[in-house]
Amino acid sequence: MTKKIAVLPGDGIGPEIVAEAVKVLECLKRDYGFSFEIEEGLIGGAAIDETGGPLPESTLKLSKDADAIILGAVGGYKWESLDISIRPEKGLLGLRSELSLFSNLRPAILYPQLAAASTLKPEVVSGLDLMIVRELTGGIYFGQPRGVRTLDNGEKQGYNTLIYKESEIERIGRSAFEIAQKRNRKLCSVDKANVLECTELWRETMTELSKEYPDVELSHMYVDNAAMQLVRAPKQFDVMVTTNMFGDILSDCAAMLTGSIGMLPSASLNAQNQGMYEPIHGSAPDIAGKGIANPIATILSVSMMLRYSLDEPGLADNIDKAVNDVLDKNLRTADIYTEGSKKVATEEMGDAIVAAMKKNMWDSAGGIGNPEECARSGGMSNDEY
Ligand code: NAD
C-alpha cells in the first residue's frame, strides 16, 4: 500500500539535510519499489514568515493524515526576539501534543570508524549501540500545579509536579518492551524510586508489565547511577526506558558519547506507531546555507521511520549499511572530519549514501545490471564504488 510521508524541512540547515533524506527515499522508490507519496509542509520560522504562526492548520492536517513525518529542524536567530508563545519551537511542541507522540526513541550509536571522535576512550564506546526510550508528553514538564508563588513572608517559591498515571507508565513501558524485543531483549528502567513516590509507582508498573514480556530481561536502576554507568560502561545497556525529565538529561549524555550531534536520529511515536522522525540536532544557523551540514542524522531518521512506523526493516537495514559503507570509505562531513579522511559537502555525502544503497542492491541481486551506472546515477564518480 502506498505510504504517505509528510516532509517538513523547517529552518536553517533543515532544508539542506532533508533534501538528502528525500534522495534516499527516491532511491527506495526507484530501485527498491517502495511505494510512497511525499507532501511538503511549512513549520517553524519558515511557517511564521509565510503564515504568521509556527504550525499552520494545513501542516497539522498533513501531519495527522500521514503515516509518518520527516522533520528537519526549527528555529534560528531571526525569530529569537518573538514572544515565546509563537516561536518556531512551538510548532514542534504543537505537533508532539496534537499527535500524542508520547514515546521518544533516541538511539546512541557509535560507528567504530568514528571512535576517535568521542570524548571517551575508544575501548569504552567503540561499537556502542543503545536506545533510550523517553516518555515525552507527561511527567514534571507538564504536571499541574506548577508556577512561582509568593509566600506569606514575601519570599518567592517555585514549584512543579512530577505526576504519572499507571496507564501512562504502562503505555511507555509497552513501547520500550516491544523495542527491546526487536533488539537484544534487555531493558533497563530508570527511576528514583528510593526518593520519589511517583517513580516507585513507575518501578512497580514496569515490574508488573514485564510478566507480559518474558523474553525481555528487565532491570531497574536509579537515575544517578544510570548517569554514572552511561559514562563508565555504556555498552552494558541495550534499551533504557525512563521519565520525561530523566530521559531528557540521559539522552543528551548518551548522544555526547558518540562524538557528533550530526550522526544521531530520533523518533517520536504515538500509540498507533505513527511517528515523527528528526535528527536530534537543531537548525544550526551558524552553518546554514554553506552546504557543509552532516545529513546522516536525517538519513538515519528515514531508516528509523522505515523500521518503526512503516514496517520495512529490510529497507532500514540497507540504509544503515550504506551509511556504514561510506564511513568505511573514509568520507566525512566537516563535523566528523579527522586528518587523513576525505572531507565532503552535504550533497556529496547524500549522493555517496545513495550510491552505496545502489551498490548493496546490485550485490544482493548477484551482480545483475551495471554497478558503474548505479554509481553514476547516484552521483558518485566510478572510482568511489
Ligand atoms: P544546534 O544543534 O542547531 O547546533 C549546535 C552545534 O552543532 C552548532 O555548532 C552546529 O553548527 C552544529 N551542528 C548541528 N547539527 C549539525 C549537522 N547536521 N552537521 C554539522 N554540524 C551540526 O543547536 P543550537 O545552536 O543550540 O540551536 C540552534 C537553533 O536550533 C535554535 O533556534 C534552537 O532553538 C533550535 N533547535 C531546534 C531543535 C529541533 O528542531 N528539534 C533542536 C534543538 C535546537
PDB file of N, CA, C and O in Angstrom, residues 69 105 142 237 284 311 383:
ATOM      1  N   ILE A  69       6.213  11.274   9.597  1.00  0.00           N
ATOM      2  CA  ILE A  69       6.662  12.644   9.303  1.00  0.00           C
ATOM      3  C   ILE A  69       8.183  12.683   9.381  1.00  0.00           C
ATOM      4  O   ILE A  69       8.769  12.140  10.323  1.00  0.00           O
ATOM      5  N   LEU A 105      12.207   7.937  20.992  1.00  0.00           N
ATOM      6  CA  LEU A 105      13.299   6.973  20.866  1.00  0.00           C
ATOM      7  C   LEU A 105      14.557   7.700  20.430  1.00  0.00           C
ATOM      8  O   LEU A 105      14.568   8.359  19.396  1.00  0.00           O
ATOM      9  N   PHE A 142       4.923  18.662  32.414  1.00  0.00           N
ATOM     10  CA  PHE A 142       3.523  19.010  32.140  1.00  0.00           C
ATOM     11  C   PHE A 142       2.651  19.016  33.391  1.00  0.00           C
ATOM     12  O   PHE A 142       1.520  19.470  33.358  1.00  0.00           O
ATOM     13  N   PHE A 237      24.294  -1.385  28.308  1.00  0.00           N
ATOM     14  CA  PHE A 237      22.868  -1.140  28.067  1.00  0.00           C
ATOM     15  C   PHE A 237      22.451  -1.542  26.651  1.00  0.00           C
ATOM     16  O   PHE A 237      23.224  -1.366  25.702  1.00  0.00           O
ATOM     17  N   ALA A 284      21.094  24.654  13.397  1.00  0.00           N
ATOM     18  CA  ALA A 284      22.491  25.056  13.162  1.00  0.00           C
ATOM     19  C   ALA A 284      22.611  26.312  12.297  1.00  0.00           C
ATOM     20  O   ALA A 284      23.227  26.283  11.231  1.00  0.00           O
ATOM     21  N   ASP A 311       7.126  -0.473   8.903  1.00  0.00           N
ATOM     22  CA  ASP A 311       7.299  -1.928   8.867  1.00  0.00           C
ATOM     23  C   ASP A 311       8.128  -2.401   7.667  1.00  0.00           C
ATOM     24  O   ASP A 311       7.753  -3.326   6.972  1.00  0.00           O
ATOM     25  N   ASP A 383      35.261   5.722  -9.402  1.00  0.00           N
ATOM     26  CA  ASP A 383      36.291   5.169  -8.534  1.00  0.00           C
ATOM     27  C   ASP A 383      35.875   5.152  -7.062  1.00  0.00           C
ATOM     28  O   ASP A 383      36.545   4.572  -6.225  1.00  0.00           O
TER      29      ASP A 383
END
